[in-house]
């Protein structure tokens, strides 16, 4: 067996090196414990790093989709509430129309009914001008100005994007999947322009025509009765819009819960790659502390011994 | 017969020899912590009688006249020295490379919560908000701020990278920076050290030819050689009279007492202005008169600090370099800006005669009600030229026309029959967010110019690919460190001073000295006895 010639400097250097190594290991572990992360830069573990980064990117995206869905849902909920209010308006209008069909011509009763119908028209107009934040929701792509305005001759005009054109406002709720967050106002509420008979549509059309009829010197009772049917049609079209909106909202809810599941999966993926196992790190630390203490003790002993002590 | 006084001289020599030995021990102990010191040993041989007055070969061969110092030699192993220098070159290379690539890694670190990655994510979030509420001025301003953040982050990353490069090798456009660059300073240090070795060679040869052992000079020269090996890989060959020659991968640098190769860091062609592509600065090796021996020594400098600087600033695609990272950032900045600008200023006509036209539209606020108008302003510009061409990470900036008027962001996109032009209802649609939706969707779009990755994926891949390379540099550093440690240990084991050994030697020589003195005493007494006999 051969022995290596150990010089004094070598012994010292070794002691110092070992202490340095043990301390730096302990420091690494402490840092892991303090940050809760195994890796702080890609070179710590390139494979884990790419997982962490892509999971982070995906999760940021998912969070944004969830935010979008929440915004879209609130906007659609608002539309839904507005449309529900219309159902009350229509049932009141039907009561009034029934009363009017039985009232005598030229009576004050008709005037009273008419003024209430006019109130209802204003109410419909106000509902159609509902805002979500700073946006008018029933104006198609025109969101800055009120979609319904009343001109001097009493016509109620729709200024938004017509339902025959691109009125949809889209939000992205998932990668490359968009949802329309609005319904075109003219399709639901209609409008009334006295000079253009093709633009006397929807609830507003029905109510304005009814009101015009009632204020006439000799009201046409057949028209009053047929307006009852029109009101039914109007109600049906509201209900169908409402179910479309409801359908979109529930689709949004489903997408949201799926996204939330995905988010959890990616989050787990990410913590698996970057998070520490607390129990393991803590036990590693106490092990490392023992090692450091041992190397300190041994170091102190080794450098003590010298032949001088025995001469 | 020998003289009566013969023994006196033998023990006198013994006293001198032991005293010299004690001096050497003392010198060894003093230098225990001196870098590069080699433990010295006394080489003794016995002195035989050179001439004898009695012509009796029997006496001459049987009776020595004490010991004599042959030489004081160093504990040194030339083979270990040469391994040490190779290992040292590799270790210095790895350390320098690791230091620099860690700096670069920090700049592109995709795991950090700040920086480019975060800015890009925020930008897409702002685009989403813009799409959700296109006519809202606050949202528009916010979007521009996020776009500005992206540009600033690109600028910062690029300037950090170029600063590192300028510190290492200077900037070719500014000749003064070449002189203060790290590589130039290293070359100057290296030249001084080579010169010092050449000078030492001269002194050592002279001393050796005169029969002395210039141990401290040899140690000093070995120390210099160790230091030189930090800069470049060297091969040392021994010559006559303890003189040595140094060469680097076949190019002679020092031959005996002459420095024959001088390192010079300057433009490849000094007669014209520098340019990174055609006339970059290079490390040359010149003779004493400044004539080129090697026009570009980079292929010979395979390790050492200078080798690492050359590698990290090279354009080698397979190495973790500043230029590659910069190129990647430039590619991303350019593609990102082009994509966004293309969406922002989109305008296309299918068929000029009867077809439809699709245009990106921004908002015109000048009238009583806001309407859409054709968008013409780019979002990102090249800061150097003010145009949208050749945008890089260094020069990417945001169009000031948009900052002063955020309504110029094209959020809407409309399609109309070319002949009849856009309808008034189309133009009234300020809530149209179809164009900003495309910016949102850019986030998940794979782009051909980015190796079919999305912008964020590309950035992540830049970061993680660099991480892989840094990891391999790091493990090389670890193994080179281990090798150097091992060889250092071996060398220290050969050349170092062990105190126990010195103490025991001290005792040994002390006892020897005491014994010699005792012999003096005995001799004296013997003489006195003889003298007493005569009286």
Short mmCIF file of N, CA, C and O in Angstrom, two decimals, chain B residues 105-204:
data_model
loop_
_atom_site.label_atom_id
_atom_site.label_comp_id
_atom_site.label_asym_id
_atom_site.label_seq_id
_atom_site.Cartn_x
_atom_site.Cartn_y
_atom_site.Cartn_z
N UNK B 105 -27.97 34.33 -19.58
CA UNK B 105 -29.15 33.56 -19.19
C UNK B 105 -30.12 34.41 -18.36
O UNK B 105 -31.33 34.34 -18.53
N UNK B 106 -29.56 35.24 -17.48
CA UNK B 106 -30.41 36.10 -16.66
C UNK B 106 -31.25 37.03 -17.54
O UNK B 106 -32.39 37.33 -17.22
N UNK B 107 -30.66 37.47 -18.64
CA UNK B 107 -31.37 38.42 -19.50
C UNK B 107 -32.56 37.75 -20.19
O UNK B 107 -33.61 38.36 -20.36
N UNK B 108 -32.39 36.48 -20.56
CA UNK B 108 -33.48 35.82 -21.28
C UNK B 108 -34.28 34.89 -20.36
O UNK B 108 -35.06 34.09 -20.85
N UNK B 109 -34.07 34.99 -19.06
CA UNK B 109 -34.71 34.05 -18.14
C UNK B 109 -36.24 34.08 -18.22
O UNK B 109 -36.88 35.03 -17.78
N UNK B 110 -36.81 33.03 -18.80
CA UNK B 110 -38.26 32.97 -18.96
C UNK B 110 -38.98 32.61 -17.67
O UNK B 110 -40.20 32.67 -17.60
N UNK B 111 -38.22 32.21 -16.65
CA UNK B 111 -38.86 31.82 -15.40
C UNK B 111 -39.09 33.02 -14.49
O UNK B 111 -39.82 32.93 -13.51
N UNK B 112 -38.44 34.13 -14.83
CA UNK B 112 -38.58 35.29 -13.96
C UNK B 112 -39.95 35.93 -14.16
O UNK B 112 -40.57 35.81 -15.21
N UNK B 113 -40.43 36.61 -13.10
CA UNK B 113 -41.77 37.18 -13.18
C UNK B 113 -41.77 38.54 -13.89
O UNK B 113 -42.82 39.13 -14.09
N UNK B 114 -40.57 39.02 -14.19
CA UNK B 114 -40.49 40.30 -14.90
C UNK B 114 -39.80 40.06 -16.24
O UNK B 114 -39.43 38.96 -16.55
N UNK B 115 -39.63 41.14 -17.00
CA UNK B 115 -38.91 40.99 -18.24
C UNK B 115 -39.81 40.75 -19.43
O UNK B 115 -41.03 40.93 -19.35
N UNK B 116 -39.17 40.31 -20.51
CA UNK B 116 -39.84 40.23 -21.80
C UNK B 116 -41.05 39.30 -21.80
O UNK B 116 -42.12 39.63 -22.33
N UNK B 117 -40.89 38.12 -21.18
CA UNK B 117 -41.98 37.16 -21.18
C UNK B 117 -43.22 37.77 -20.54
O UNK B 117 -44.33 37.68 -21.09
N UNK B 118 -43.01 38.39 -19.37
CA UNK B 118 -44.14 39.00 -18.67
C UNK B 118 -44.73 40.13 -19.49
O UNK B 118 -45.96 40.27 -19.59
N UNK B 119 -43.88 40.93 -20.13
CA UNK B 119 -44.36 42.06 -20.93
C UNK B 119 -45.23 41.58 -22.09
O UNK B 119 -46.28 42.17 -22.39
N UNK B 120 -44.81 40.46 -22.73
CA UNK B 120 -45.60 39.92 -23.84
C UNK B 120 -46.97 39.47 -23.36
O UNK B 120 -48.00 39.75 -24.00
N UNK B 121 -47.00 38.74 -22.25
CA UNK B 121 -48.27 38.26 -21.70
C UNK B 121 -49.19 39.44 -21.41
O UNK B 121 -50.37 39.42 -21.76
N UNK B 122 -48.63 40.48 -20.76
CA UNK B 122 -49.42 41.67 -20.44
C UNK B 122 -49.95 42.33 -21.71
O UNK B 122 -51.08 42.82 -21.73
N UNK B 123 -49.12 42.32 -22.74
CA UNK B 123 -49.53 42.93 -24.01
C UNK B 123 -50.77 42.22 -24.57
O UNK B 123 -51.73 42.85 -24.98
N UNK B 124 -50.74 40.89 -24.56
CA UNK B 124 -51.89 40.16 -25.10
C UNK B 124 -53.13 40.36 -24.24
O UNK B 124 -54.24 40.41 -24.75
N UNK B 125 -52.92 40.48 -22.93
CA UNK B 125 -54.06 40.75 -22.05
C UNK B 125 -54.68 42.10 -22.41
O UNK B 125 -55.91 42.24 -22.51
N UNK B 126 -53.81 43.10 -22.65
CA UNK B 126 -54.30 44.42 -23.01
C UNK B 126 -55.04 44.37 -24.35
O UNK B 126 -56.06 45.06 -24.54
N UNK B 127 -54.54 43.53 -25.29
CA UNK B 127 -55.20 43.39 -26.58
C UNK B 127 -56.61 42.83 -26.39
O UNK B 127 -57.57 43.24 -27.05
N UNK B 128 -56.71 41.88 -25.47
CA UNK B 128 -58.00 41.28 -25.17
C UNK B 128 -58.96 42.34 -24.62
O UNK B 128 -60.11 42.43 -25.04
N UNK B 129 -58.47 43.16 -23.70
CA UNK B 129 -59.31 44.24 -23.16
C UNK B 129 -59.74 45.18 -24.27
O UNK B 129 -60.87 45.66 -24.29
N UNK B 130 -58.81 45.44 -25.17
CA UNK B 130 -59.10 46.33 -26.29
C UNK B 130 -60.21 45.76 -27.15
O UNK B 130 -61.13 46.48 -27.58
N UNK B 131 -60.14 44.45 -27.38
CA UNK B 131 -61.17 43.80 -28.18
C UNK B 131 -62.52 43.84 -27.48
O UNK B 131 -63.56 43.98 -28.12
N UNK B 132 -62.49 43.72 -26.15
CA UNK B 132 -63.75 43.69 -25.40
C UNK B 132 -64.40 45.06 -25.33
O UNK B 132 -65.61 45.17 -25.14
N UNK B 133 -63.60 46.11 -25.47
CA UNK B 133 -64.17 47.45 -25.35
C UNK B 133 -63.40 48.43 -26.25
O UNK B 133 -62.69 49.30 -25.76
N UNK B 134 -63.56 48.27 -27.57
CA UNK B 134 -62.68 48.97 -28.51
C UNK B 134 -62.78 50.49 -28.47
O UNK B 134 -61.82 51.19 -28.78
N UNK B 135 -63.96 51.02 -28.10
CA UNK B 135 -64.10 52.47 -28.21
C UNK B 135 -63.70 53.18 -26.92
O UNK B 135 -63.74 54.40 -26.84
N UNK B 136 -63.24 52.42 -25.94
CA UNK B 136 -62.86 53.00 -24.66
C UNK B 136 -61.43 53.55 -24.71
O UNK B 136 -60.47 52.81 -24.94
N UNK B 137 -61.27 54.86 -24.51
CA UNK B 137 -59.95 55.50 -24.65
C UNK B 137 -58.97 55.01 -23.60
O UNK B 137 -57.78 54.86 -23.88
N UNK B 138 -59.48 54.77 -22.38
CA UNK B 138 -58.59 54.30 -21.31
C UNK B 138 -57.95 52.97 -21.70
O UNK B 138 -56.75 52.76 -21.55
N UNK B 139 -58.80 52.07 -22.25
CA UNK B 139 -58.31 50.76 -22.65
C UNK B 139 -57.27 50.90 -23.76
O UNK B 139 -56.25 50.21 -23.78
N UNK B 140 -57.53 51.85 -24.67
CA UNK B 140 -56.58 52.08 -25.78
C UNK B 140 -55.23 52.56 -25.26
O UNK B 140 -54.18 52.06 -25.67
N UNK B 141 -55.27 53.52 -24.33
CA UNK B 141 -54.02 54.05 -23.78
C UNK B 141 -53.26 52.94 -23.05
O UNK B 141 -52.05 52.80 -23.18
N UNK B 142 -54.03 52.12 -22.34
CA UNK B 142 -53.44 51.01 -21.61
C UNK B 142 -52.75 50.04 -22.57
O UNK B 142 -51.63 49.59 -22.33
N UNK B 143 -53.41 49.75 -23.68
CA UNK B 143 -52.85 48.85 -24.70
C UNK B 143 -51.52 49.40 -25.22
O UNK B 143 -50.54 48.67 -25.35
N UNK B 144 -51.48 50.71 -25.48
CA UNK B 144 -50.25 51.32 -25.99
C UNK B 144 -49.13 51.24 -24.96
O UNK B 144 -47.97 51.00 -25.30
N UNK B 145 -49.49 51.42 -23.69
CA UNK B 145 -48.47 51.33 -22.65
C UNK B 145 -47.86 49.93 -22.62
O UNK B 145 -46.66 49.77 -22.46
N UNK B 146 -48.74 48.93 -22.78
CA UNK B 146 -48.24 47.54 -22.77
C UNK B 146 -47.35 47.29 -23.99
O UNK B 146 -46.34 46.63 -23.90
N UNK B 147 -47.75 47.87 -25.14
CA UNK B 147 -46.93 47.73 -26.35
C UNK B 147 -45.58 48.40 -26.14
O UNK B 147 -44.54 47.87 -26.53
N UNK B 148 -45.60 49.54 -25.47
CA UNK B 148 -44.37 50.27 -25.17
C UNK B 148 -43.47 49.43 -24.25
O UNK B 148 -42.26 49.37 -24.43
N UNK B 149 -44.11 48.78 -23.27
CA UNK B 149 -43.38 47.90 -22.36
C UNK B 149 -42.64 46.81 -23.13
O UNK B 149 -41.49 46.50 -22.83
N UNK B 150 -43.34 46.21 -24.09
CA UNK B 150 -42.72 45.14 -24.88
C UNK B 150 -41.49 45.70 -25.60
O UNK B 150 -40.40 45.13 -25.54
N UNK B 151 -41.68 46.88 -26.25
CA UNK B 151 -40.57 47.49 -26.99
C UNK B 151 -39.41 47.79 -26.05
O UNK B 151 -38.26 47.47 -26.35
N UNK B 152 -39.72 48.38 -24.88
CA UNK B 152 -38.66 48.74 -23.93
C UNK B 152 -37.92 47.50 -23.44
O UNK B 152 -36.70 47.50 -23.30
N UNK B 153 -38.68 46.43 -23.20
CA UNK B 153 -38.04 45.20 -22.74
C UNK B 153 -37.11 44.61 -23.79
O UNK B 153 -36.05 44.09 -23.48
N UNK B 154 -37.56 44.69 -25.05
CA UNK B 154 -36.68 44.25 -26.15
C UNK B 154 -35.40 45.10 -26.15
O UNK B 154 -34.29 44.58 -26.21
N UNK B 155 -35.59 46.44 -26.07
CA UNK B 155 -34.45 47.36 -26.09
C UNK B 155 -33.48 47.05 -24.96
O UNK B 155 -32.26 46.97 -25.17
N UNK B 156 -34.05 46.85 -23.76
CA UNK B 156 -33.19 46.61 -22.60
C UNK B 156 -32.38 45.33 -22.76
O UNK B 156 -31.18 45.31 -22.54
N UNK B 157 -33.09 44.27 -23.17
CA UNK B 157 -32.40 42.98 -23.34
C UNK B 157 -31.28 43.14 -24.36
O UNK B 157 -30.15 42.69 -24.13
N UNK B 158 -31.59 43.80 -25.49
CA UNK B 158 -30.58 43.96 -26.53
C UNK B 158 -29.41 44.80 -26.04
O UNK B 158 -28.25 44.46 -26.29
N UNK B 159 -29.72 45.87 -25.28
CA UNK B 159 -28.61 46.72 -24.87
C UNK B 159 -27.78 46.05 -23.78
O UNK B 159 -26.57 46.20 -23.73
N UNK B 160 -28.44 45.24 -22.93
CA UNK B 160 -27.66 44.49 -21.94
C UNK B 160 -26.70 43.53 -22.63
O UNK B 160 -25.54 43.40 -22.25
N UNK B 161 -27.21 42.88 -23.69
CA UNK B 161 -26.37 41.92 -24.41
C UNK B 161 -25.21 42.63 -25.10
O UNK B 161 -24.07 42.18 -25.03
N UNK B 162 -25.50 43.78 -25.74
CA UNK B 162 -24.41 44.47 -26.44
C UNK B 162 -23.42 45.06 -25.44
O UNK B 162 -22.24 45.13 -25.74
N UNK B 163 -23.91 45.45 -24.25
CA UNK B 163 -22.97 45.97 -23.25
C UNK B 163 -22.01 44.87 -22.82
O UNK B 163 -20.80 45.12 -22.71
N UNK B 164 -22.55 43.68 -22.60
CA UNK B 164 -21.66 42.57 -22.23
C UNK B 164 -20.62 42.36 -23.33
O UNK B 164 -19.42 42.21 -23.08
N UNK B 165 -21.12 42.40 -24.58
CA UNK B 165 -20.20 42.18 -25.70
C UNK B 165 -19.16 43.28 -25.78
O UNK B 165 -17.98 43.02 -26.00
N UNK B 166 -19.60 44.54 -25.59
CA UNK B 166 -18.65 45.66 -25.65
C UNK B 166 -17.60 45.53 -24.55
O UNK B 166 -16.42 45.77 -24.79
N UNK B 167 -18.02 45.13 -23.36
CA UNK B 167 -17.05 44.95 -22.28
C UNK B 167 -16.03 43.88 -22.63
O UNK B 167 -14.86 43.99 -22.30
N UNK B 168 -16.50 42.83 -23.30
CA UNK B 168 -15.60 41.72 -23.60
C UNK B 168 -14.69 42.02 -24.78
O UNK B 168 -13.48 41.86 -24.69
N UNK B 169 -15.29 42.43 -25.90
CA UNK B 169 -14.46 42.58 -27.11
C UNK B 169 -14.58 43.96 -27.75
O UNK B 169 -14.06 44.20 -28.83
N UNK B 170 -15.28 44.88 -27.10
CA UNK B 170 -15.39 46.22 -27.66
C UNK B 170 -16.45 46.30 -28.74
O UNK B 170 -17.07 45.31 -29.11
N UNK B 171 -16.64 47.51 -29.21
CA UNK B 171 -17.65 47.74 -30.24
C UNK B 171 -16.92 48.17 -31.50
O UNK B 171 -16.14 49.13 -31.50
N UNK B 172 -17.17 47.47 -32.59
CA UNK B 172 -16.42 47.69 -33.82
C UNK B 172 -16.63 49.11 -34.36
O UNK B 172 -15.78 49.68 -35.05
N UNK B 173 -17.77 49.72 -34.01
CA UNK B 173 -18.06 51.06 -34.52
C UNK B 173 -17.35 52.14 -33.71
O UNK B 173 -17.34 53.31 -34.10
N UNK B 174 -16.80 51.77 -32.57
CA UNK B 174 -16.15 52.75 -31.71
C UNK B 174 -14.76 52.23 -31.34
O UNK B 174 -14.59 51.49 -30.38
N UNK B 175 -13.72 52.61 -32.13
CA UNK B 175 -12.37 52.03 -31.97
C UNK B 175 -11.82 52.16 -30.55
O UNK B 175 -11.05 51.30 -30.11
N UNK B 176 -12.22 53.20 -29.81
CA UNK B 176 -11.69 53.35 -28.45
C UNK B 176 -12.07 52.20 -27.55
O UNK B 176 -11.32 51.81 -26.66
N UNK B 177 -13.28 51.66 -27.79
CA UNK B 177 -13.74 50.58 -26.91
C UNK B 177 -12.91 49.31 -27.12
O UNK B 177 -12.85 48.46 -26.24
N UNK B 178 -12.28 49.18 -28.31
CA UNK B 178 -11.46 47.99 -28.55
C UNK B 178 -10.28 47.98 -27.59
O UNK B 178 -9.89 46.94 -27.08
N UNK B 179 -9.71 49.15 -27.32
CA UNK B 179 -8.53 49.23 -26.46
C UNK B 179 -8.83 48.91 -25.01
O UNK B 179 -8.00 48.38 -24.30
N UNK B 180 -10.03 49.28 -24.55
CA UNK B 180 -10.34 49.04 -23.14
C UNK B 180 -11.10 47.73 -22.95
O UNK B 180 -11.52 47.41 -21.84
N UNK B 181 -11.30 46.97 -24.04
CA UNK B 181 -12.05 45.72 -23.91
C UNK B 181 -11.24 44.72 -23.11
O UNK B 181 -10.01 44.77 -23.04
N UNK B 182 -11.98 43.79 -22.49
CA UNK B 182 -11.34 42.79 -21.65
C UNK B 182 -10.31 41.97 -22.44
O UNK B 182 -9.23 41.68 -21.95
N UNK B 183 -10.67 41.64 -23.68
CA UNK B 183 -9.78 40.77 -24.46
C UNK B 183 -8.47 41.49 -24.76
O UNK B 183 -7.40 40.89 -24.74
N UNK B 184 -8.54 42.82 -24.99
CA UNK B 184 -7.32 43.56 -25.26
C UNK B 184 -6.44 43.64 -24.01
O UNK B 184 -5.22 43.45 -24.08
N UNK B 185 -7.09 43.89 -22.86
CA UNK B 185 -6.32 43.93 -21.62
C UNK B 185 -5.68 42.58 -21.35
O UNK B 185 -4.52 42.49 -20.94
N UNK B 186 -6.44 41.52 -21.63
CA UNK B 186 -5.90 40.17 -21.44
C UNK B 186 -4.70 39.94 -22.34
O UNK B 186 -3.69 39.35 -21.93
N UNK B 187 -4.80 40.38 -23.59
CA UNK B 187 -3.69 40.21 -24.54
C UNK B 187 -2.45 40.95 -24.04
O UNK B 187 -1.33 40.43 -24.11
N UNK B 188 -2.64 42.16 -23.49
CA UNK B 188 -1.51 42.92 -22.98
C UNK B 188 -0.87 42.22 -21.78
O UNK B 188 0.37 42.10 -21.71
N UNK B 189 -1.71 41.76 -20.85
CA UNK B 189 -1.19 41.01 -19.70
C UNK B 189 -0.37 39.83 -20.17
O UNK B 189 0.73 39.56 -19.66
N UNK B 190 -0.96 39.12 -21.14
CA UNK B 190 -0.33 37.91 -21.66
C UNK B 190 1.04 38.25 -22.25
O UNK B 190 2.03 37.56 -21.97
N UNK B 191 1.13 39.31 -23.03
CA UNK B 191 2.40 39.71 -23.62
C UNK B 191 3.44 40.00 -22.54
O UNK B 191 4.60 39.60 -22.66
N UNK B 192 3.02 40.70 -21.48
CA UNK B 192 3.95 41.01 -20.39
C UNK B 192 4.48 39.75 -19.75
O UNK B 192 5.65 39.64 -19.42
N UNK B 193 3.59 38.78 -19.58
CA UNK B 193 3.99 37.55 -18.92
C UNK B 193 4.94 36.75 -19.82
O UNK B 193 5.91 36.16 -19.34
N UNK B 194 4.64 36.74 -21.12
CA UNK B 194 5.52 36.02 -22.04
C UNK B 194 6.91 36.66 -22.05
O UNK B 194 7.94 35.97 -22.05
N UNK B 195 6.92 37.98 -22.02
CA UNK B 195 8.19 38.72 -22.00
C UNK B 195 8.97 38.36 -20.73
O UNK B 195 10.18 38.14 -20.78
N UNK B 196 8.23 38.30 -19.60
CA UNK B 196 8.87 38.00 -18.32
C UNK B 196 9.50 36.62 -18.35
O UNK B 196 10.60 36.41 -17.83
N UNK B 197 8.80 35.66 -19.02
CA UNK B 197 9.36 34.31 -19.12
C UNK B 197 10.64 34.33 -19.94
O UNK B 197 11.66 33.73 -19.57
N UNK B 198 10.61 35.07 -21.05
CA UNK B 198 11.79 35.16 -21.91
C UNK B 198 12.97 35.74 -21.12
O UNK B 198 14.09 35.23 -21.19
N UNK B 199 12.69 36.79 -20.33
CA UNK B 199 13.75 37.41 -19.54
C UNK B 199 14.29 36.45 -18.49
O UNK B 199 15.51 36.36 -18.27
N UNK B 200 13.36 35.72 -17.84
CA UNK B 200 13.79 34.76 -16.82
C UNK B 200 14.65 33.67 -17.45
O UNK B 200 15.63 33.23 -16.85
N UNK B 201 14.25 33.25 -18.66
CA UNK B 201 15.02 32.23 -19.37
C UNK B 201 16.49 32.62 -19.46
O UNK B 201 17.39 31.80 -19.25
N UNK B 202 16.72 33.88 -19.77
CA UNK B 202 18.07 34.39 -19.95
C UNK B 202 18.86 34.25 -18.64
O UNK B 202 19.95 33.68 -18.61
N UNK B 203 18.27 34.74 -17.54
CA UNK B 203 18.94 34.70 -16.24
C UNK B 203 19.17 33.26 -15.80
O UNK B 203 20.25 32.91 -15.29
N UNK B 204 18.14 32.43 -16.01
CA UNK B 204 18.23 31.04 -15.57
C UNK B 204 19.35 30.31 -16.33
O UNK B 204 20.16 29.60 -15.74
#
